[in-house]
PDB file of C-alpha atoms and ligand atoms in Angstrom:
ATOM      1  CA  MET X   6     132.947  71.720 144.105  1.00 51.00           C
ATOM      2  CA  PHE X   7     129.908  69.943 142.695  1.00 51.00           C
ATOM      3  CA  CYS X   8     127.774  72.366 144.587  1.00 54.00           C
ATOM      4  CA  ASN X   9     129.700  75.286 143.158  1.00 64.00           C
ATOM      5  CA  ILE X  10     129.251  74.086 139.614  1.00 63.00           C
ATOM      6  CA  LYS X  11     125.551  73.626 140.276  1.00 66.00           C
ATOM      7  CA  PHE X  12     125.419  77.149 141.665  1.00 62.00           C
ATOM      8  CA  LEU X  13     127.371  78.546 138.729  1.00 66.00           C
ATOM      9  CA  THR X  14     125.132  76.718 136.254  1.00 68.00           C
ATOM     10  CA  LYS X  15     122.075  78.119 137.971  1.00 68.00           C
ATOM     11  CA  TYR X  16     123.661  81.572 137.984  1.00 69.00           C
ATOM     12  CA  PHE X  17     124.505  81.243 134.309  1.00 68.00           C
ATOM     13  CA  ILE X  18     120.976  80.149 133.455  1.00 63.00           C
ATOM     14  CA  PHE X  19     119.618  83.042 135.469  1.00 64.00           C
ATOM     15  CA  LEU X  20     121.857  85.460 133.549  1.00 65.00           C
ATOM     16  CA  LEU X  21     120.770  83.933 130.247  1.00 60.00           C
ATOM     17  CA  LEU X  22     117.128  84.309 131.228  1.00 56.00           C
ATOM     18  CA  LEU X  23     117.731  87.894 132.256  1.00 58.00           C
ATOM     19  CA  LEU X  24     119.480  88.625 128.983  1.00 58.00           C
ATOM     20  CA  SER X  25     116.731  86.970 126.975  1.00 52.00           C
ATOM     21  CA  GLN X  26     114.215  89.268 128.642  1.00 51.00           C
ATOM     22  CA  PHE X  27     116.077  92.263 127.287  1.00 51.00           C
ATOM     23  CA  ILE X  28     116.437  90.710 123.854  1.00 50.00           C
ATOM     24  CA  GLY X  29     112.791  89.732 123.912  1.00 46.00           C
ATOM     25  CA  PHE X  30     111.766  93.185 124.992  1.00 45.00           C
ATOM     26  CA  SER X  31     114.138  95.096 122.763  1.00 44.00           C
ATOM     27  CA  PRO X  32     111.471  95.965 120.177  1.00 44.00           C
ATOM     28  CA  TYR X  33     109.343  97.195 123.056  1.00 45.00           C
ATOM     29  CA  LEU X  34     112.203  99.239 124.487  1.00 44.00           C
ATOM     30  CA  SER X  35     113.011 100.734 121.107  1.00 45.00           C
ATOM     31  CA  GLU X  36     109.395 101.921 120.962  1.00 45.00           C
ATOM     32  CA  VAL X  37     110.426 104.765 123.226  1.00 53.00           C
ATOM     33  CA  ILE X  38     111.958 106.939 120.567  1.00 54.00           C
ATOM     34  CA  ASP X  39     111.970 110.215 122.355  1.00 71.00           C
ATOM     35  CA  ASP X  40     111.542 113.136 120.107  1.00 91.00           C
ATOM     36  CA  GLU X  41     112.211 116.211 122.185  1.00 92.00           C
ATOM     37  CA  LEU X  42     109.326 118.061 120.606  1.00 96.00           C
ATOM     38  CA  LEU X  43     106.749 115.357 119.932  1.00 97.00           C
ATOM     39  CA  GLY X  44     107.371 112.607 122.475  1.00 96.00           C
ATOM     40  CA  ARG X  45     106.872 109.018 121.479  1.00 95.00           C
ATOM     41  CA  ARG X  46     106.892 107.843 117.879  1.00 95.00           C
ATOM     42  CA  VAL X  47     104.746 105.021 116.588  1.00 95.00           C
ATOM     43  CA  ASN X  48     106.563 101.698 116.428  1.00 91.00           C
ATOM     44  CA  LYS X  49     104.529  99.385 114.271  1.00 90.00           C
ATOM     45  CA  ASN X  50     107.165  97.943 111.985  1.00 87.00           C
ATOM     46  CA  ALA X  51     105.800  99.708 108.935  1.00 92.00           C
ATOM     47  CA  LYS X  52     107.721  98.803 105.808  1.00 89.00           C
ATOM     48  CA  TRP X  53     106.330 100.991 103.047  1.00 95.00           C
ATOM     49  CA  ILE X  54     108.343 103.545 101.150  1.00 95.00           C
ATOM     50  CA  GLY X  55     106.882 106.523  99.314  1.00 96.00           C
ATOM     51  CA  ASN X  56     108.818 107.112  96.125  1.00 94.00           C
ATOM     52  CA  LYS X  57     106.546 108.619  93.485  1.00 95.00           C
ATOM     53  CA  ARG X  58     107.632 112.017  92.310  1.00 95.00           C
ATOM     54  CA  VAL X  59     105.139 114.809  92.781  1.00 96.00           C
ATOM     55  CA  SER X  60     104.716 117.906  90.655  1.00 95.00           C
ATOM     56  CA  PRO X  61     106.707 120.880  92.052  1.00 93.00           C
ATOM     57  CA  SER X  62     103.468 122.855  91.888  1.00 95.00           C
ATOM     58  CA  ILE X  63     101.282 120.229  93.622  1.00 97.00           C
ATOM     59  CA  PRO X  64      98.388 121.930  95.444  1.00 98.00           C
ATOM     60  CA  ILE X  65      98.022 120.967  99.089  1.00 98.00           C
ATOM     61  CA  LEU X  66      94.843 120.884 101.154  1.00 98.00           C
ATOM     62  CA  ILE X  67      95.171 120.663 104.911  1.00 98.00           C
ATOM     63  CA  MET X  68      92.374 119.996 107.383  1.00 98.00           C
ATOM     64  CA  ALA X  69      91.966 119.786 111.169  1.00 98.00           C
ATOM     65  CA  GLY X  70      90.914 116.282 112.219  1.00 97.00           C
ATOM     66  CA  HIS X  71      87.501 115.983 113.961  1.00 97.00           C
ATOM     67  CA  ALA X  72      86.463 119.505 112.870  1.00 98.00           C
ATOM     68  CA  ASP X  73      83.041 118.111 111.874  1.00 97.00           C
ATOM     69  CA  ALA X  74      82.526 115.569 114.673  1.00 96.00           C
ATOM     70  CA  GLN X  75      82.210 117.410 117.996  1.00 97.00           C
ATOM     71  CA  ASN X  76      79.905 116.003 120.672  1.00 95.00           C
ATOM     72  CA  ILE X  77      79.383 112.887 118.594  1.00 94.00           C
ATOM     73  CA  GLN X  78      81.384 109.719 118.129  1.00 91.00           C
ATOM     74  CA  GLY X  79      84.805 110.499 116.665  1.00 92.00           C
ATOM     75  CA  GLU X  80      85.287 113.871 118.326  1.00 96.00           C
ATOM     76  CA  GLY X  81      88.979 113.242 119.084  1.00 97.00           C
ATOM     77  CA  THR X  82      90.950 112.966 122.299  1.00 97.00           C
ATOM     78  CA  ARG X  83      90.495 115.337 125.225  1.00 98.00           C
ATOM     79  CA  GLY X  84      94.151 114.868 126.071  1.00 98.00           C
ATOM     80  CA  GLU X  85      95.885 113.906 129.278  1.00 98.00           C
ATOM     81  CA  ALA X  86      95.504 117.303 130.978  1.00 98.00           C
ATOM     82  CA  VAL X  87      91.696 117.338 130.794  1.00 98.00           C
ATOM     83  CA  SER X  88      91.076 113.593 131.063  1.00 98.00           C
ATOM     84  CA  LEU X  89      93.480 112.776 133.879  1.00 98.00           C
ATOM     85  CA  LYS X  90      94.816 115.956 135.463  1.00 97.00           C
ATOM     86  CA  GLY X  91      91.639 117.929 136.008  1.00 97.00           C
ATOM     87  CA  SER X  92      92.552 120.826 133.681  1.00 98.00           C
ATOM     88  CA  GLN X  93      89.879 122.863 131.950  1.00 98.00           C
ATOM     89  CA  PRO X  94      89.414 122.253 128.226  1.00 98.00           C
ATOM     90  CA  MET X  95      91.116 124.874 126.026  1.00 98.00           C
ATOM     91  CA  ASP X  96      87.686 125.621 124.530  1.00 98.00           C
ATOM     92  CA  SER X  97      84.458 124.248 126.016  1.00 97.00           C
ATOM     93  CA  MET X  98      82.947 123.883 122.529  1.00 96.00           C
ATOM     94  CA  MET X  99      85.460 121.290 121.369  1.00 98.00           C
ATOM     95  CA  THR X 100      87.933 118.608 122.429  1.00 98.00           C
ATOM     96  CA  ASP X 101      91.473 119.764 123.084  1.00 98.00           C
ATOM     97  CA  GLU X 102      92.592 117.691 120.116  1.00 98.00           C
ATOM     98  CA  LEU X 103      90.451 119.732 117.732  1.00 98.00           C
ATOM     99  CA  PHE X 104      91.584 122.954 119.403  1.00 98.00           C
ATOM    100  CA  TRP X 105      95.238 122.101 118.655  1.00 98.00           C
ATOM    101  CA  ASN X 106      94.468 120.557 115.259  1.00 98.00           C
ATOM    102  CA  LEU X 107      92.975 123.908 114.217  1.00 98.00           C
ATOM    103  CA  LYS X 108      95.955 125.880 115.557  1.00 98.00           C
ATOM    104  CA  ILE X 109      98.466 123.663 113.745  1.00 98.00           C
ATOM    105  CA  THR X 110      96.440 123.746 110.520  1.00 98.00           C
ATOM    106  CA  ASP X 111      96.356 127.555 110.519  1.00 98.00           C
ATOM    107  CA  ALA X 112     100.082 127.791 111.254  1.00 98.00           C
ATOM    108  CA  VAL X 113     100.963 125.314 108.495  1.00 98.00           C
ATOM    109  CA  VAL X 114      98.956 127.294 105.929  1.00 98.00           C
ATOM    110  CA  LYS X 115     100.521 130.583 107.004  1.00 98.00           C
ATOM    111  CA  ILE X 116     104.100 129.274 107.041  1.00 98.00           C
ATOM    112  CA  GLY X 117     103.554 127.105 103.947  1.00 98.00           C
ATOM    113  CA  GLN X 118     102.335 130.052 101.879  1.00 98.00           C
ATOM    114  CA  LYS X 119     105.273 132.153 103.061  1.00 98.00           C
ATOM    115  CA  GLU X 120     107.589 129.326 102.004  1.00 97.00           C
ATOM    116  CA  GLY X 121     106.081 129.244  98.524  1.00 97.00           C
ATOM    117  CA  LEU X 122     103.770 126.236  98.769  1.00 98.00           C
ATOM    118  CA  ASP X 123     100.387 126.205  97.031  1.00 98.00           C
ATOM    119  CA  ILE X 124      98.613 125.386 100.273  1.00 98.00           C
ATOM    120  CA  SER X 125      95.132 126.085 101.636  1.00 98.00           C
ATOM    121  CA  SER X 126      92.884 124.679 104.321  1.00 98.00           C
ATOM    122  CA  TYR X 127      89.291 123.524 104.580  1.00 98.00           C
ATOM    123  CA  ASP X 128      87.124 123.930 107.668  1.00 98.00           C
ATOM    124  CA  PRO X 129      83.504 122.736 107.486  1.00 97.00           C
ATOM    125  CA  GLY X 130      82.545 125.416 110.044  1.00 95.00           C
ATOM    126  CA  ILE X 131      79.705 123.202 111.284  1.00 96.00           C
ATOM    127  CA  ARG X 132      81.150 121.280 114.232  1.00 97.00           C
ATOM    128  CA  SER X 133      78.736 118.313 114.303  1.00 96.00           C
ATOM    129  CA  ILE X 134      77.833 116.566 111.068  1.00 97.00           C
ATOM    130  CA  LEU X 135      76.196 113.219 111.709  1.00 94.00           C
ATOM    131  CA  ASP X 136      76.384 111.767 108.201  1.00 93.00           C
ATOM    132  CA  GLU X 137      80.027 111.129 107.227  1.00 88.00           C
ATOM    133  CA  ASN X 138      78.990 111.265 103.566  1.00 91.00           C
ATOM    134  CA  ASP X 139      77.517 114.744 103.923  1.00 96.00           C
ATOM    135  CA  PRO X 140      79.257 116.837 101.223  1.00 97.00           C
ATOM    136  CA  LYS X 141      80.566 119.273 103.862  1.00 97.00           C
ATOM    137  CA  THR X 142      82.548 116.773 105.962  1.00 97.00           C
ATOM    138  CA  ASN X 143      86.350 116.725 105.917  1.00 97.00           C
ATOM    139  CA  TRP X 144      86.265 113.292 104.347  1.00 95.00           C
ATOM    140  CA  SER X 145      83.876 114.255 101.527  1.00 97.00           C
ATOM    141  CA  VAL X 146      85.796 117.411 100.660  1.00 98.00           C
ATOM    142  CA  GLY X 147      89.193 115.750 101.146  1.00 97.00           C
ATOM    143  CA  SER X 148      88.272 112.870  98.895  1.00 97.00           C
ATOM    144  CA  LYS X 149      87.020 115.251  96.171  1.00 97.00           C
ATOM    145  CA  TYR X 150      90.224 117.312  96.258  1.00 98.00           C
ATOM    146  CA  SER X 151      92.400 114.237  96.318  1.00 97.00           C
ATOM    147  CA  GLU X 152      90.730 113.060  93.098  1.00 96.00           C
ATOM    148  CA  LYS X 153      91.611 116.440  91.587  1.00 97.00           C
ATOM    149  CA  GLY X 154      95.312 115.798  92.316  1.00 96.00           C
ATOM    150  CA  PHE X 155      95.685 117.695  95.591  1.00 98.00           C
ATOM    151  CA  TYR X 156      97.874 116.317  98.380  1.00 98.00           C
ATOM    152  CA  VAL X 157      95.308 116.121 101.179  1.00 98.00           C
ATOM    153  CA  LEU X 158      96.539 115.981 104.767  1.00 98.00           C
ATOM    154  CA  GLU X 159      94.461 115.843 107.944  1.00 98.00           C
ATOM    155  CA  ILE X 160      96.134 116.952 111.186  1.00 98.00           C
ATOM    156  CA  HIS X 161      95.592 114.912 114.375  1.00 98.00           C
ATOM    157  CA  PHE X 162      97.007 114.420 117.828  1.00 98.00           C
ATOM    158  CA  ASP X 163      97.019 110.879 119.157  1.00 97.00           C
ATOM    159  CA  SER X 164      95.481 109.820 122.473  1.00 97.00           C
ATOM    160  CA  TYR X 165      97.429 109.828 125.729  1.00 97.00           C
ATOM    161  CA  GLY X 166      98.703 106.816 127.661  1.00 96.00           C
ATOM    162  CA  LYS X 167      97.827 103.350 126.489  1.00 95.00           C
ATOM    163  CA  HIS X 168      95.123 104.691 124.178  1.00 94.00           C
ATOM    164  CA  GLY X 169      97.641 106.124 121.724  1.00 96.00           C
ATOM    165  CA  LEU X 170     100.612 104.912 119.700  1.00 96.00           C
ATOM    166  CA  GLY X 171     102.577 108.061 118.940  1.00 96.00           C
ATOM    167  CA  SER X 172     103.484 110.398 116.139  1.00 97.00           C
ATOM    168  CA  GLY X 173     103.557 109.287 112.524  1.00 97.00           C
ATOM    169  CA  LEU X 174     101.976 109.434 109.102  1.00 97.00           C
ATOM    170  CA  ILE X 175      99.071 107.088 108.388  1.00 96.00           C
ATOM    171  CA  PRO X 176      99.353 106.469 104.660  1.00 96.00           C
ATOM    172  CA  PRO X 177      96.383 106.307 102.320  1.00 95.00           C
ATOM    173  CA  ILE X 178      95.499 103.076 100.579  1.00 93.00           C
ATOM    174  CA  THR X 179      97.083 103.608  97.208  1.00 91.00           C
ATOM    175  CA  LYS X 180      99.793 102.242  94.983  1.00 88.00           C
ATOM    176  CA  ASN X 181     101.100 105.785  94.595  1.00 91.00           C
ATOM    177  CA  LEU X 182     102.756 106.608  97.894  1.00 96.00           C
ATOM    178  CA  ASN X 183     104.903 109.587  97.051  1.00 97.00           C
ATOM    179  CA  ASN X 184     107.943 111.575  98.126  1.00 97.00           C
ATOM    180  CA  ILE X 185     105.905 113.833 100.413  1.00 98.00           C
ATOM    181  CA  ASP X 186     104.574 110.760 102.228  1.00 98.00           C
ATOM    182  CA  GLU X 187     108.145 109.548 102.585  1.00 97.00           C
ATOM    183  CA  ALA X 188     109.438 112.886 103.881  1.00 97.00           C
ATOM    184  CA  LEU X 189     106.631 113.193 106.452  1.00 98.00           C
ATOM    185  CA  ALA X 190     107.203 109.597 107.582  1.00 97.00           C
ATOM    186  CA  GLN X 191     110.916 110.262 107.998  1.00 95.00           C
ATOM    187  CA  SER X 192     110.209 113.370 110.093  1.00 96.00           C
ATOM    188  CA  PHE X 193     107.274 112.125 112.163  1.00 97.00           C
ATOM    189  CA  GLY X 194     107.212 108.331 112.054  1.00 96.00           C
ATOM    190  CA  ARG X 195     105.495 105.734 109.945  1.00 96.00           C
ATOM    191  CA  TYR X 196     102.229 103.900 110.500  1.00 96.00           C
ATOM    192  CA  PRO X 197     101.670 100.691 108.534  1.00 94.00           C
ATOM    193  CA  LEU X 198      99.615 100.403 105.388  1.00 92.00           C
ATOM    194  CA  PHE X 199      96.066  99.253 106.092  1.00 86.00           C
ATOM    195  CA  PHE X 200      96.423 100.538 109.671  1.00 87.00           C
ATOM    196  CA  ARG X 201      93.305  99.434 111.579  1.00 81.00           C
ATOM    197  CA  GLY X 202      92.020  97.747 108.464  1.00 75.00           C
ATOM    198  CA  GLY X 203      92.228 100.919 106.389  1.00 77.00           C
ATOM    199  CA  LEU X 204      90.682 103.892 108.145  1.00 83.00           C
ATOM    200  CA  GLY X 205      87.908 105.930 106.528  1.00 87.00           C
ATOM    201  CA  ALA X 206      90.340 108.692 105.628  1.00 92.00           C
ATOM    202  CA  ALA X 207      92.915 106.297 104.172  1.00 91.00           C
ATOM    203  CA  ARG X 208      90.276 104.763 101.912  1.00 91.00           C
ATOM    204  CA  ARG X 209      89.439 108.266 100.681  1.00 93.00           C
ATOM    205  CA  GLN X 210      93.078 109.012  99.828  1.00 95.00           C
ATOM    206  CA  ILE X 211      93.435 111.398 102.758  1.00 96.00           C
ATOM    207  CA  ARG X 212      96.754 111.293 104.618  1.00 97.00           C
ATOM    208  CA  ILE X 213      96.540 111.472 108.414  1.00 97.00           C
ATOM    209  CA  LEU X 214      99.391 113.018 110.339  1.00 98.00           C
ATOM    210  CA  GLU X 215      99.464 112.138 114.017  1.00 97.00           C
ATOM    211  CA  ILE X 216     101.583 114.966 115.451  1.00 98.00           C
ATOM    212  CA  GLY X 217     102.147 113.200 118.743  1.00 98.00           C
ATOM    213  CA  LYS X 218     100.308 111.909 121.783  1.00 98.00           C
ATOM    214  CA  LEU X 219      98.398 114.683 123.549  1.00 98.00           C
ATOM    215  CA  GLU X 220     100.202 114.211 126.854  1.00 98.00           C
ATOM    216  CA  GLY X 221     103.361 114.990 128.802  1.00 97.00           C
ATOM    217  CA  GLU X 222     105.831 117.628 127.660  1.00 96.00           C
ATOM    218  CA  LEU X 223     104.225 118.170 124.277  1.00 98.00           C
ATOM    219  CA  GLU X 224     100.848 118.975 125.801  1.00 98.00           C
ATOM    220  CA  LYS X 225     102.444 121.071 128.555  1.00 98.00           C
ATOM    221  CA  ASN X 226     104.389 123.098 126.001  1.00 98.00           C
ATOM    222  CA  LEU X 227     101.214 123.689 124.013  1.00 98.00           C
ATOM    223  CA  ARG X 228      99.179 124.704 127.064  1.00 98.00           C
ATOM    224  CA  ASN X 229     101.841 126.932 128.590  1.00 98.00           C
ATOM    225  CA  ILE X 230     101.264 130.418 127.212  1.00 98.00           C
ATOM    226  CA  GLN X 231     105.040 131.080 127.365  1.00 98.00           C
ATOM    227  CA  THR X 232     105.897 128.192 125.039  1.00 98.00           C
ATOM    228  CA  ARG X 233     102.699 127.823 123.002  1.00 98.00           C
ATOM    229  CA  GLU X 234     103.517 129.915 119.941  1.00 98.00           C
ATOM    230  CA  MET X 235     107.019 128.474 119.684  1.00 98.00           C
ATOM    231  CA  THR X 236     105.723 124.898 119.942  1.00 98.00           C
ATOM    232  CA  ILE X 237     103.022 125.423 117.308  1.00 98.00           C
ATOM    233  CA  SER X 238     105.563 127.102 115.077  1.00 98.00           C
ATOM    234  CA  LEU X 239     108.164 124.340 115.432  1.00 98.00           C
ATOM    235  CA  ILE X 240     105.568 121.702 114.564  1.00 98.00           C
ATOM    236  CA  ALA X 241     104.266 123.704 111.598  1.00 98.00           C
ATOM    237  CA  TYR X 242     107.789 124.294 110.271  1.00 98.00           C
ATOM    238  CA  ARG X 243     108.543 120.603 110.546  1.00 98.00           C
ATOM    239  CA  ILE X 244     105.454 119.809 108.448  1.00 98.00           C
ATOM    240  CA  VAL X 245     106.189 122.497 105.857  1.00 98.00           C
ATOM    241  CA  ASN X 246     109.866 121.557 105.580  1.00 97.00           C
ATOM    242  CA  SER X 247     108.927 117.893 105.120  1.00 97.00           C
ATOM    243  CA  ILE X 248     106.476 118.762 102.360  1.00 98.00           C
ATOM    244  CA  LYS X 249     109.128 120.916 100.692  1.00 97.00           C
ATOM    245  CA  SER X 250     111.794 118.208 100.850  1.00 96.00           C
ATOM    246  CA  GLY X 251     109.287 115.696  99.451  1.00 97.00           C
ATOM    247  CA  ILE X 252     108.549 118.022  96.550  1.00 96.00           C
ATOM    248  CA  ASN X 253     112.255 118.716  95.962  1.00 93.00           C
ATOM    249  CA  LYS X 254     113.087 115.046  96.596  1.00 86.00           C
ATOM    250  CA  ASP X 255     116.035 115.939  98.827  1.00 69.00           C
ATOM    251  CA  LEU X 256     115.151 113.263 101.355  1.00 66.00           C
ATOM    252  CA  SER X 257     117.648 112.516 104.085  1.00 57.00           C
ATOM    253  CA  VAL X 258     117.733 108.813 103.253  1.00 55.00           C
ATOM    254  CA  ASN X 259     117.633 107.649  99.683  1.00 49.00           C
ATOM    255  CA  PRO X 260     114.921 104.974  99.724  1.00 49.00           C
ATOM    256  CA  MET X 261     116.299 101.627  98.636  1.00 50.00           C
ATOM    257  CA  LEU X 262     114.335  98.470  98.073  1.00 49.00           C
ATOM    258  CA  GLN X 263     115.099  96.083 100.895  1.00 48.00           C
ATOM    259  CA  GLU X 264     114.069  92.536 101.486  1.00 45.00           C
ATOM    260  CA  GLY X 265     110.755  92.467 103.297  1.00 45.00           C
ATOM    261  CA  ASP X 266     109.738  95.954 102.246  1.00 49.00           C
ATOM    262  CA  ILE X 267     106.129  96.161 101.247  1.00 51.00           C
ATOM    263  CA  PHE X 268     105.222  97.729  97.954  1.00 48.00           C
ATOM    264  CA  LEU X 269     101.813  97.905  96.473  1.00 49.00           C
ATOM    265  CA  LEU X 270     102.002  97.035  92.813  1.00 45.00           C
ATOM    266  CA  GLY X 271     103.567  99.928  90.951  1.00 42.00           C
ATOM    267  CA  SER X 272     104.842 101.867  93.947  1.00 41.00           C
ATOM    268  CA  TYR X 273     108.474 101.272  93.112  1.00 34.00           C
ATOM    269  CA  GLN X 274     109.997 103.232  90.306  1.00 29.00           C
TER     270      GLN X 274
HETATM  271 ZN1  LIG N 326      92.391 112.451 115.929  1.00 73.00          ZN
END
C-alpha cells in the first residue's frame, strides 16, 4: 500500500511536470499560427493599437524592400529554396526576396488603383546604392513622402527557418499609429513597437510589411508557375483590402483600450 501511494505520488508529480511543460510552452506552441496563404505569423506579444483616422483620400507610396541594396549588406533573404534546397535564383541579378517584393509591389499598385486607391510605387532603378542617405534610396524617398502625408509601405518577405519570425506589420516610431496600420496588423500580424531597437525604416516613418517567411508552401506556391499569379494576387488583394478597411475604418475588431496595452502619448483618441 505504502509503495502504491509512493508510486501514485510519483506518477502524479510526473503528470504535473508534463502538464507544466505544455503550460510553459503554450506561448511557444501558439506561435504556430498557420495562415494557409502566408505560413507562420510573428508572435512577439506586440500590444500597440493603431487608431488614428486617416483621410479617405490619403496618398499611398509602396516600395519593394532591398531594391537599392543588391550585392551589398542588406540585400534581403535568398529564401529557403535557393539557400537550402539547391534551387536556382528567380533572377541572378537579385535575391529572391527582392524578386518577389517587386512582383507584390506591382500587383498592389495595379489592384489598388483599380479599387480606387491613390496609390503609386517608387523603384530607385539602381540596384546597389552604398550610402543609405543617398537621395535615391527607398529610405530617403520614403521618408520625404511620409513627411508630405503619404502612407509609405515597404514590402518584404522574412527569412526562412530560425532566421525569420513570420508575417506582420513593423510599425513606424510615431505617436500616430493609424487605422491602416491596425487593419494591416489584423490581417498579417503585429510586430512590436521599437522592434530591433527601431529599424532604419521605422525611424523614417516607413511601415514595413513582412508578407511571410520565404519558405515552405508560400515559397512553393510563388515558384510554381501554375500557382504563382494566383498567390501574388491573393497577397496583393489582402494588402489592398486591409488598406481600404483602414481608410473606411470598418475594422473587424473595434480596438478597445486594455490593461497593458502600449500607447505612445497621443495615440489613443
Ligand atoms: Zn526584407
